[in-house]
Coordinates of N, CA and C and ligand atoms in Angstrom, one line a residue:
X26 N 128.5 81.4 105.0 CA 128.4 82.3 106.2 C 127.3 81.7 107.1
X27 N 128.1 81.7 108.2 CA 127.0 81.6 109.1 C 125.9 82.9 110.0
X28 N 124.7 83.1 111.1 CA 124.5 84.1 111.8 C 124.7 83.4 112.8
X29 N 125.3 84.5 113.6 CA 125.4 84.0 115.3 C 123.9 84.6 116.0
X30 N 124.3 85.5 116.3 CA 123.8 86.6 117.2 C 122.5 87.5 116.4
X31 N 121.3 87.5 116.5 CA 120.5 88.8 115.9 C 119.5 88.9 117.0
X32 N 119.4 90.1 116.8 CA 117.8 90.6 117.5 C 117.4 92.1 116.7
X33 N 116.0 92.3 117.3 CA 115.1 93.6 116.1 C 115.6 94.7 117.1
X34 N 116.4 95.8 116.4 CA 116.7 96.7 116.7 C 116.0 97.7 116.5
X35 N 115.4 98.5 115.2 CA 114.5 99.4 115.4 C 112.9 98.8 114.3
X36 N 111.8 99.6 115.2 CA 110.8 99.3 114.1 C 110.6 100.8 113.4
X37 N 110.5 101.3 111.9 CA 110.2 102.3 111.7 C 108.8 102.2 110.8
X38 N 108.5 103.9 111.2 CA 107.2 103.8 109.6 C 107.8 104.9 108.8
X39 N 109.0 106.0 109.4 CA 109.5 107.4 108.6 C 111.1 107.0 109.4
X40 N 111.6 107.5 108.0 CA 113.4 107.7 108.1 C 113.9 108.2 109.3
X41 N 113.2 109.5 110.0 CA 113.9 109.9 111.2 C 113.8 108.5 112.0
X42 N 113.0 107.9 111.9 CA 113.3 106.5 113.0 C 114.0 105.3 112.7
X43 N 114.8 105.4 111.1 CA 115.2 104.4 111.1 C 116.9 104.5 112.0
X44 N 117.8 103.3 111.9 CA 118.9 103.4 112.7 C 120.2 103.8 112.0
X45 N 121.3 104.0 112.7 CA 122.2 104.7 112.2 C 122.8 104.2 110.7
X46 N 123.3 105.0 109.8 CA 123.2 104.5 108.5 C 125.0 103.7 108.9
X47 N 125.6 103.2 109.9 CA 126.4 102.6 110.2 C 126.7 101.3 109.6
X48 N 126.0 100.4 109.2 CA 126.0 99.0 108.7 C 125.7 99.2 107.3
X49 N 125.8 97.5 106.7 CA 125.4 97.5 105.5 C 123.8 97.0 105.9
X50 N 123.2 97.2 105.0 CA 121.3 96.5 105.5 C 121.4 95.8 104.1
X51 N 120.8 94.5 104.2 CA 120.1 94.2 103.2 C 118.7 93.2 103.1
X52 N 117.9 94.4 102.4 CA 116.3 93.9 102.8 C 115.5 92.9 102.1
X53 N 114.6 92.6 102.5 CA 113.6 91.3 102.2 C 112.4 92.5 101.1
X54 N 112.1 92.2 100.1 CA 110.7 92.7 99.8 C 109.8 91.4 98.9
X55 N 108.7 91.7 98.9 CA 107.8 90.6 98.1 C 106.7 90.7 98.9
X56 N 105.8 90.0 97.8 CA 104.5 90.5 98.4 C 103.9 89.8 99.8
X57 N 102.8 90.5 99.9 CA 102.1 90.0 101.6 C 102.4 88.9 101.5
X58 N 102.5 87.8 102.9 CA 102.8 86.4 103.3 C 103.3 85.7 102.2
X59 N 104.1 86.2 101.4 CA 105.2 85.2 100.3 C 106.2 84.4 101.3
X60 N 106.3 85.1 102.3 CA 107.2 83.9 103.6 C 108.5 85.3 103.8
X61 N 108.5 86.5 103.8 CA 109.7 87.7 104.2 C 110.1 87.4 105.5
X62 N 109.4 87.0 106.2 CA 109.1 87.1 107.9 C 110.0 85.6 108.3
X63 N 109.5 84.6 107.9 CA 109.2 83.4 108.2 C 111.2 83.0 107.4
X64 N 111.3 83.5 106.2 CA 112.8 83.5 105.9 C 113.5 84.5 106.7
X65 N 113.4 85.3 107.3 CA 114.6 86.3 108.4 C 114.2 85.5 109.5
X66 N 113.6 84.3 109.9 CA 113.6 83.5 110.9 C 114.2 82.2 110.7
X67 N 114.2 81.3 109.7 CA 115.1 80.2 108.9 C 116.5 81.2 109.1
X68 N 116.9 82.3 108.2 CA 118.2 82.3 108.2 C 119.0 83.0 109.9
X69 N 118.6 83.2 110.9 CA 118.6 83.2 111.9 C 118.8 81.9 113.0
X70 N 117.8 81.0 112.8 CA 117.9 80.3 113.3 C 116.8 80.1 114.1
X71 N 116.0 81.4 114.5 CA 115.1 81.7 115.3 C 113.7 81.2 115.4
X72 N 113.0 81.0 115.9 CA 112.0 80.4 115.7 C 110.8 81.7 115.5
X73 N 110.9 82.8 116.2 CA 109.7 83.5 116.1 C 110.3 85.1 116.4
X74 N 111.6 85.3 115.9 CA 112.1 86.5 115.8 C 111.3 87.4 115.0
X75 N 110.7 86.5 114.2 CA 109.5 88.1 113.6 C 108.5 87.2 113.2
X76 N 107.2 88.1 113.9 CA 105.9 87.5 113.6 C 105.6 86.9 111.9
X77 N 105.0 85.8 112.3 CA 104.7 85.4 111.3 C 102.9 85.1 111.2
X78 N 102.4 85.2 109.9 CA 101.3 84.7 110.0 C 100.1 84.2 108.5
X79 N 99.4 83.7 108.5 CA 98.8 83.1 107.7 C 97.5 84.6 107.1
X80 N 97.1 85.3 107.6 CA 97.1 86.5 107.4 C 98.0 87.4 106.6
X81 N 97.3 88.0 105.7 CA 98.4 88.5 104.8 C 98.2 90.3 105.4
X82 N 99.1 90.9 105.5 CA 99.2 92.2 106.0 C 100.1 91.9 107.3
X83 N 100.8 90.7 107.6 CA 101.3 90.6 109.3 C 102.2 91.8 109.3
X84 N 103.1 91.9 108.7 CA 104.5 93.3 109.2 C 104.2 94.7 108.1
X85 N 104.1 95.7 109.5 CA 103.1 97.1 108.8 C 104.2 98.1 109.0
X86 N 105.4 97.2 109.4 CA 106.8 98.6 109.7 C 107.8 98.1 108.9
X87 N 108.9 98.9 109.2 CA 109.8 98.3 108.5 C 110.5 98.4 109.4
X88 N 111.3 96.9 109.5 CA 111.7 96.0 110.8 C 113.0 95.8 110.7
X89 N 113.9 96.9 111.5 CA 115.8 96.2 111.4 C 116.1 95.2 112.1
X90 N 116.5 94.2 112.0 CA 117.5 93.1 112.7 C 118.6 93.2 112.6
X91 N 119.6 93.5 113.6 CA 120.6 93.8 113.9 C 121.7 91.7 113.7
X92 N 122.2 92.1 113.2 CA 123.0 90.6 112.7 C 124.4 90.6 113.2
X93 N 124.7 89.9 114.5 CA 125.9 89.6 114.7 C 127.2 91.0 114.8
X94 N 126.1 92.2 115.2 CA 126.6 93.5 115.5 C 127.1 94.0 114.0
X95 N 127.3 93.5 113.3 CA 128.0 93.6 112.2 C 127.6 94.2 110.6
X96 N 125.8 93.6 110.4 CA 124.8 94.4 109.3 C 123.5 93.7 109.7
X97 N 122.4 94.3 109.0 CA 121.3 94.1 109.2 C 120.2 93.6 108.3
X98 N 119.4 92.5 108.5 CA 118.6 92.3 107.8 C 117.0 93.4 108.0
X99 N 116.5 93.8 107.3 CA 115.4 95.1 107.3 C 114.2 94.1 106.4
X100 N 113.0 93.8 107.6 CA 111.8 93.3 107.0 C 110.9 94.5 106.8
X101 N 110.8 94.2 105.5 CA 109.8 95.1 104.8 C 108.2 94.7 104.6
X102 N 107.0 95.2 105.0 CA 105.9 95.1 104.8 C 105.5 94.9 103.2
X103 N 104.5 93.9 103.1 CA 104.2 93.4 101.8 C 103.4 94.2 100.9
X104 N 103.5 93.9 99.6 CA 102.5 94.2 98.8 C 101.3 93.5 98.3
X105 N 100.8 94.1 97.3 CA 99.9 93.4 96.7 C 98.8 92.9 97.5
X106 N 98.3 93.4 98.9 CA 97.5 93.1 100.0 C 95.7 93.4 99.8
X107 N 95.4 93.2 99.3 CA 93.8 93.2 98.4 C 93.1 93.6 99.9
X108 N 93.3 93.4 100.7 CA 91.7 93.9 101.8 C 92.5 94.9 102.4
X109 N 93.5 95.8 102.1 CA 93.7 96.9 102.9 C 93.0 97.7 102.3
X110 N 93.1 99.1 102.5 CA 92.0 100.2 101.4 C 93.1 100.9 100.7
X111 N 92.8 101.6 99.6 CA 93.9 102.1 98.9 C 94.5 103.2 99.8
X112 N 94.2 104.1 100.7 CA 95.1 105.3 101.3 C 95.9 104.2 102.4
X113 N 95.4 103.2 103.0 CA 96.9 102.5 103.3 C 97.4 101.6 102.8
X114 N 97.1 101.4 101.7 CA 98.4 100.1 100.5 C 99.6 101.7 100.0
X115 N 98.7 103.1 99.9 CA 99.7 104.5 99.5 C 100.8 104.4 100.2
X116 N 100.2 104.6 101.8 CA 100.9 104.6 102.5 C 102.4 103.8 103.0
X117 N 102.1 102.6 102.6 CA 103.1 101.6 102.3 C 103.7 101.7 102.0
X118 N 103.4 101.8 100.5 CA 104.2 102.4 99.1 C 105.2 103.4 99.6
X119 N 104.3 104.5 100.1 CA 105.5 105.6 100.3 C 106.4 105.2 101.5
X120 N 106.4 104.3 102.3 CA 107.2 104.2 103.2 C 108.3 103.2 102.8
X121 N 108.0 102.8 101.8 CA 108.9 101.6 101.2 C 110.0 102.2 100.4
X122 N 109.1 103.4 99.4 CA 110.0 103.7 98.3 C 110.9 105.3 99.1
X123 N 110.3 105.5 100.1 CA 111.4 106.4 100.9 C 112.5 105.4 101.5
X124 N 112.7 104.4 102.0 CA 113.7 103.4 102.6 C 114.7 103.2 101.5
X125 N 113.8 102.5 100.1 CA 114.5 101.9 99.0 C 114.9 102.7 98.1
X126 N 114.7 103.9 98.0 CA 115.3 105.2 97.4 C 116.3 105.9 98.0
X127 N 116.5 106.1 99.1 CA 117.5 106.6 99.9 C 118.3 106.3 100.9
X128 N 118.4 105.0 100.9 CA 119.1 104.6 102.2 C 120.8 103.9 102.1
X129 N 121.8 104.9 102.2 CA 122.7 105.1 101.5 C 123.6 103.4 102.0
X130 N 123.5 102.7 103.2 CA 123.6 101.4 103.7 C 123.1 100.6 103.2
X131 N 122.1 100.9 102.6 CA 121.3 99.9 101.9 C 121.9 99.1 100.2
X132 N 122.8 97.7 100.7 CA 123.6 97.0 100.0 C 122.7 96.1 99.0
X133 N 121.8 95.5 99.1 CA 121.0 94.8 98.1 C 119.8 94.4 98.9
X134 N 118.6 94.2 97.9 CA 117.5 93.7 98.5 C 117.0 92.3 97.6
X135 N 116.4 91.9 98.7 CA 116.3 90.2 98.3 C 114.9 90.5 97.7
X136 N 114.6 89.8 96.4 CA 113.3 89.8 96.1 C 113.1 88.0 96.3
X137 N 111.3 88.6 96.7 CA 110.6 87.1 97.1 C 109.3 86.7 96.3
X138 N 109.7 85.7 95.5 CA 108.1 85.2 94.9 C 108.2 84.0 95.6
X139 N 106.8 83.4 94.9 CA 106.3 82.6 95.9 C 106.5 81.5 94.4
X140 N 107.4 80.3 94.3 CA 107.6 79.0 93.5 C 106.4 78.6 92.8
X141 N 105.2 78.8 93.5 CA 104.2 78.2 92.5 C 103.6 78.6 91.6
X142 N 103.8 80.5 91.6 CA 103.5 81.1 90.2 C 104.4 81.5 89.6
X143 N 103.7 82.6 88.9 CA 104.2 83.3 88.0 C 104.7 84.4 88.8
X144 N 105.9 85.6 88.8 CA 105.4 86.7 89.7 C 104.3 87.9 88.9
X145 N 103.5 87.9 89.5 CA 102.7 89.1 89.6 C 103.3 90.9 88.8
X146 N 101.8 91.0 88.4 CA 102.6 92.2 87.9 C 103.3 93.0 88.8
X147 N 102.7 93.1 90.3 CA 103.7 94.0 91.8 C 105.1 93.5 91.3
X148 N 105.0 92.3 91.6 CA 106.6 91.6 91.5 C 107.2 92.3 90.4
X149 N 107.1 92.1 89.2 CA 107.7 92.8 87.8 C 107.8 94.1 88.5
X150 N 107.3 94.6 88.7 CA 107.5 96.2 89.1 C 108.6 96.0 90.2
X151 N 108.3 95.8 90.6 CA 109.0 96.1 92.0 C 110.3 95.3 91.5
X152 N 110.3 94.6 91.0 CA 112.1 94.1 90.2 C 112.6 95.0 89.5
X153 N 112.0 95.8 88.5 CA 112.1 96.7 88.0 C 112.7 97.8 88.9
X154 N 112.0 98.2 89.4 CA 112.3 99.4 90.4 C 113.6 99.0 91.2
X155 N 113.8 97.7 91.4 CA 114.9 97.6 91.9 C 116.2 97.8 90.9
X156 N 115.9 97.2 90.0 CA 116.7 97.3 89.6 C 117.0 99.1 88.7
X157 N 116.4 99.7 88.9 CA 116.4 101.1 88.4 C 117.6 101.7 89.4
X158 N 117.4 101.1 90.7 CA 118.1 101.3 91.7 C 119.4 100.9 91.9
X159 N 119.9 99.5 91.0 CA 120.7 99.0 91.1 C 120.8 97.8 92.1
X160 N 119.9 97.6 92.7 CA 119.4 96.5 93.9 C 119.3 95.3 93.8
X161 N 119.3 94.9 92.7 CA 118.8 94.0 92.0 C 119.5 92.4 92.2
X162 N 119.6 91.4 92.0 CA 120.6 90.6 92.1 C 120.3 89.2 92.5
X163 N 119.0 89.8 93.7 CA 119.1 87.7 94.1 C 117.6 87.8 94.4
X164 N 117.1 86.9 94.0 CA 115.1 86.5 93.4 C 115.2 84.9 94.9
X165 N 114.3 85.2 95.4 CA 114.2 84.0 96.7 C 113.2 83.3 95.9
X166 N 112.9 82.0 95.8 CA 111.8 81.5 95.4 C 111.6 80.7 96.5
X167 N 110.2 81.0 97.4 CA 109.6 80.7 98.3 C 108.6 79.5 98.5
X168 N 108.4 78.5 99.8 CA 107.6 77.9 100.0 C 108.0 76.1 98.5
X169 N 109.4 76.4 98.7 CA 109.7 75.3 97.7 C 109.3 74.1 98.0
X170 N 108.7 73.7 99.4 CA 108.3 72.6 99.6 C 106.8 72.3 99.1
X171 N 106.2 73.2 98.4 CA 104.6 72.9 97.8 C 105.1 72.1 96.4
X172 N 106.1 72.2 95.5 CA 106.1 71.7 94.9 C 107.2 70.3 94.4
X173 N 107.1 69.7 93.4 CA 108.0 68.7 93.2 C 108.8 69.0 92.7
X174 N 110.3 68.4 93.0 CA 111.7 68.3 92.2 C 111.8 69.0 90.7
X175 N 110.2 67.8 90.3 CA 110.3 68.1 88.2 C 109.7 69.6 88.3
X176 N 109.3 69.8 89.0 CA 108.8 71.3 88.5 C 109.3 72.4 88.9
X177 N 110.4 71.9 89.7 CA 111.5 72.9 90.6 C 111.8 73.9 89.0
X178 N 112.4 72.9 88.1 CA 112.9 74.1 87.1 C 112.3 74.5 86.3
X179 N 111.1 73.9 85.8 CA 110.1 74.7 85.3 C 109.5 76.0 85.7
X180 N 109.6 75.9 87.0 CA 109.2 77.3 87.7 C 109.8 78.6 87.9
X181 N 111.2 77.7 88.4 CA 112.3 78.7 88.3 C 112.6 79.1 86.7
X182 N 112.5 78.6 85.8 CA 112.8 79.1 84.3 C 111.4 80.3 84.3
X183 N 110.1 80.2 84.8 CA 109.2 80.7 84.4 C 109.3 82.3 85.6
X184 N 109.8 81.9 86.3 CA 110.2 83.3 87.2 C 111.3 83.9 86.6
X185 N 112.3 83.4 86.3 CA 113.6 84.0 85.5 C 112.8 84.8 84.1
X186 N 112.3 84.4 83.2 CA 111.3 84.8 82.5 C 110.3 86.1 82.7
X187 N 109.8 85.8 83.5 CA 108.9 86.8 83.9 C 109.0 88.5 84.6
X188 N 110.5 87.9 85.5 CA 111.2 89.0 85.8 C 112.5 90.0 84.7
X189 N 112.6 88.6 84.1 CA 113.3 89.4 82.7 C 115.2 89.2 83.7
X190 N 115.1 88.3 84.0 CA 116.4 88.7 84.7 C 117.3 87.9 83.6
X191 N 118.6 88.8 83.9 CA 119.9 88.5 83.6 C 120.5 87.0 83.8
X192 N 121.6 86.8 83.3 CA 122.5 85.8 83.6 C 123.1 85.8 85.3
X193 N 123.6 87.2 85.2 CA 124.1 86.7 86.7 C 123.3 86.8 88.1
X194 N 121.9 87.0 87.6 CA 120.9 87.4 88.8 C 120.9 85.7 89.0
X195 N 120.6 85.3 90.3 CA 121.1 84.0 90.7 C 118.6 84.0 91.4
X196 N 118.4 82.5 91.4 CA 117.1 82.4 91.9 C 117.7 81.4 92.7
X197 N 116.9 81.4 93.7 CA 117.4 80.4 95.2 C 116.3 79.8 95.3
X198 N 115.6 78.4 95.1 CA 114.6 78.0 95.9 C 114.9 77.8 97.4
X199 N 114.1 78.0 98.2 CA 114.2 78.3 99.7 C 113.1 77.6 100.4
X200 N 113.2 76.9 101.4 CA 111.7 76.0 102.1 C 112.3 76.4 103.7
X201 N 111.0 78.0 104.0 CA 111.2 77.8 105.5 C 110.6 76.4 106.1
X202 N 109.4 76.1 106.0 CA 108.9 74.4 106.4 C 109.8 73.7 106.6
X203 N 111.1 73.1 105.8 CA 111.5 72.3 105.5 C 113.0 72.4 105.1
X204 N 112.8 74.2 106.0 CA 114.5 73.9 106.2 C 115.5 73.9 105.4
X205 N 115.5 74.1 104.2 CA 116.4 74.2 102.9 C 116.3 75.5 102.3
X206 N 117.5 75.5 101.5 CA 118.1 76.7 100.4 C 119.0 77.8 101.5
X207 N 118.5 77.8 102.7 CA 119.5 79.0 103.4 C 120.7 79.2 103.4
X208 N 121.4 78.1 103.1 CA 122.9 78.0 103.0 C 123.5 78.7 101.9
X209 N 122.6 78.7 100.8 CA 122.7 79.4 99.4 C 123.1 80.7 99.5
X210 N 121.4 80.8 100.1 CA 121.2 82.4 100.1 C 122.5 83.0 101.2
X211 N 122.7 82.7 102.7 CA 123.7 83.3 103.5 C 125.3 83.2 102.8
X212 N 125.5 82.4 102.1 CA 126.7 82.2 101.2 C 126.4 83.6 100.3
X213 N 125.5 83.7 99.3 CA 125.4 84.7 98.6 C 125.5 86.5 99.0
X214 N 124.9 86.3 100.4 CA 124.4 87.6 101.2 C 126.2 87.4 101.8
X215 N 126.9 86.5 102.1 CA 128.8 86.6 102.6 C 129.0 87.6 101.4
X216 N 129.2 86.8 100.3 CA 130.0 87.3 98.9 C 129.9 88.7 98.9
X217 N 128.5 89.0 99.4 CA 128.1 90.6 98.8 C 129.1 91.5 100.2
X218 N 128.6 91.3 101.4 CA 129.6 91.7 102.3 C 130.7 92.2 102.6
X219 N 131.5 90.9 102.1 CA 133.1 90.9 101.9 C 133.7 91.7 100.8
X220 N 132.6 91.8 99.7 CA 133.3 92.7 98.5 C 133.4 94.1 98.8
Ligands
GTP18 P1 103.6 90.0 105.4 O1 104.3 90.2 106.7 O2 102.1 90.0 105.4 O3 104.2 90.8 104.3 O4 103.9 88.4 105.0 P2 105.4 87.7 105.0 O5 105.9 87.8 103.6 O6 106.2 88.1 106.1 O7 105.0 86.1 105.2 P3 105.1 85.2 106.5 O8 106.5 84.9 106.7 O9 104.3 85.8 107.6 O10 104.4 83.9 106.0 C1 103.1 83.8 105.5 C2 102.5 82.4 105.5 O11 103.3 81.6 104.7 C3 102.6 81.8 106.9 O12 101.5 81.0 107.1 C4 103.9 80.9 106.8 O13 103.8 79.8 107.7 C5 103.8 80.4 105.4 N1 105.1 80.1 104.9 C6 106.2 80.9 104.8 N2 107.3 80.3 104.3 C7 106.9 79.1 103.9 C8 107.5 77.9 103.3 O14 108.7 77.9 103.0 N3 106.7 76.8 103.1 C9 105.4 76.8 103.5 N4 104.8 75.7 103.2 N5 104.8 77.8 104.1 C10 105.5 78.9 104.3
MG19 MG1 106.1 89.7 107.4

């Protein structure tokens, strides 16, 4: 699959503002600056369709992009953000788990670690929770350009591992930098569409 056409249709912090439950959506989560932003800009095409930044906390809403009129990708604000204060890391939480609990359009959500570790306990949870939800399905492995070829599968075996995933949960290594894995993932994000 290819994207033609996207732009940010609504930004929300509560349901009454998200957009009509018309489309299929399927969202980005993982923790602060694992690259959520920086991948809805690779698989676009776009260079700076959603802020990106080296700063961890950059996206504090949750962000529709409207795709080729047709479904939407929904950037979701990060976790695991150590210098916010705990009543707004709550608040997050609750705006996240009202989106990903109830949003009847809502077709699958991409989880994102970051290739060079382990995921995090956030991550386990939040795979978990996805999958409680039935959400579950495709693991991004991010920033694949920090590491080497030989350790591509060592990594990926140790994220597969750590998330406890299944056989048919599929891990993508992905390098916004450098431009690779998006063919994968948009192929994968077609399959789910068309069924
Ligand atoms: P929040 O909005 O805070 O949740 O972060 P995010 O997950 O949207 O991360 P973002 O896309 O803003 O990227 C965070 C940082 O990682 C930026 O400095 C990016 O340039 C960098 N980054 C993202 N993807 C890659 C990648 O594939 N390779 C490398 N080397 N850096 C990346
Ligand atoms: Mg972001």
């Amino acid at each position: 699959m290819k994207i033609g056409k996207s732009e940010l249709e609504t930004v929300a912090v509560k349901p009454g503002q998200y957009p009509p439950e018309d489309m299929y959506e399927i969202a980005f989560a993982g923790r602060s600056n694992v690259g959520k932003s920086s991948l809805l800009n690779l698989l676009t095409g776009r260079k700076s369709l959603a802020r990106v930044s080296g700063n961890p906390g950059k996206t504090r809403t949750i962000n529709f992009y409207r795709i080729d009129d047709a479904w939407r990708i929904v950037d979701l604000p990060g976790y695991g953000y150590a210098k916010v204060s705990k009543s707004v890391s709550a608040g997050w939480g609750e705006m996240m788990e009202k989106y990903l609990s109830s949003r009847p359009n809502l077709l699958k959500v991409v989880q994102l670690v970051d290739i060079r570790h382990a995921p995090s306990k956030q991550d386990v949870e939040m795979y978990d929770y996805l999958r409680h939800y039935g959400l579950q399905g495709i693991v991004v492995a991010t920033k694949a350009d920090k590491i080497s070829r030989n350790q591509m599968q060592k990594q990926i075996k140790l994220i597969r591992d750590t998330l406890k995933l299944s056989r048919e949960d599929v891990v993508i290594p992905v390098s916004s930098l450098k431009r690779t894995g998006q063919d994968v993932l948009l192929d994968e994000i077609g399959k789910l569409l068309e069924e």
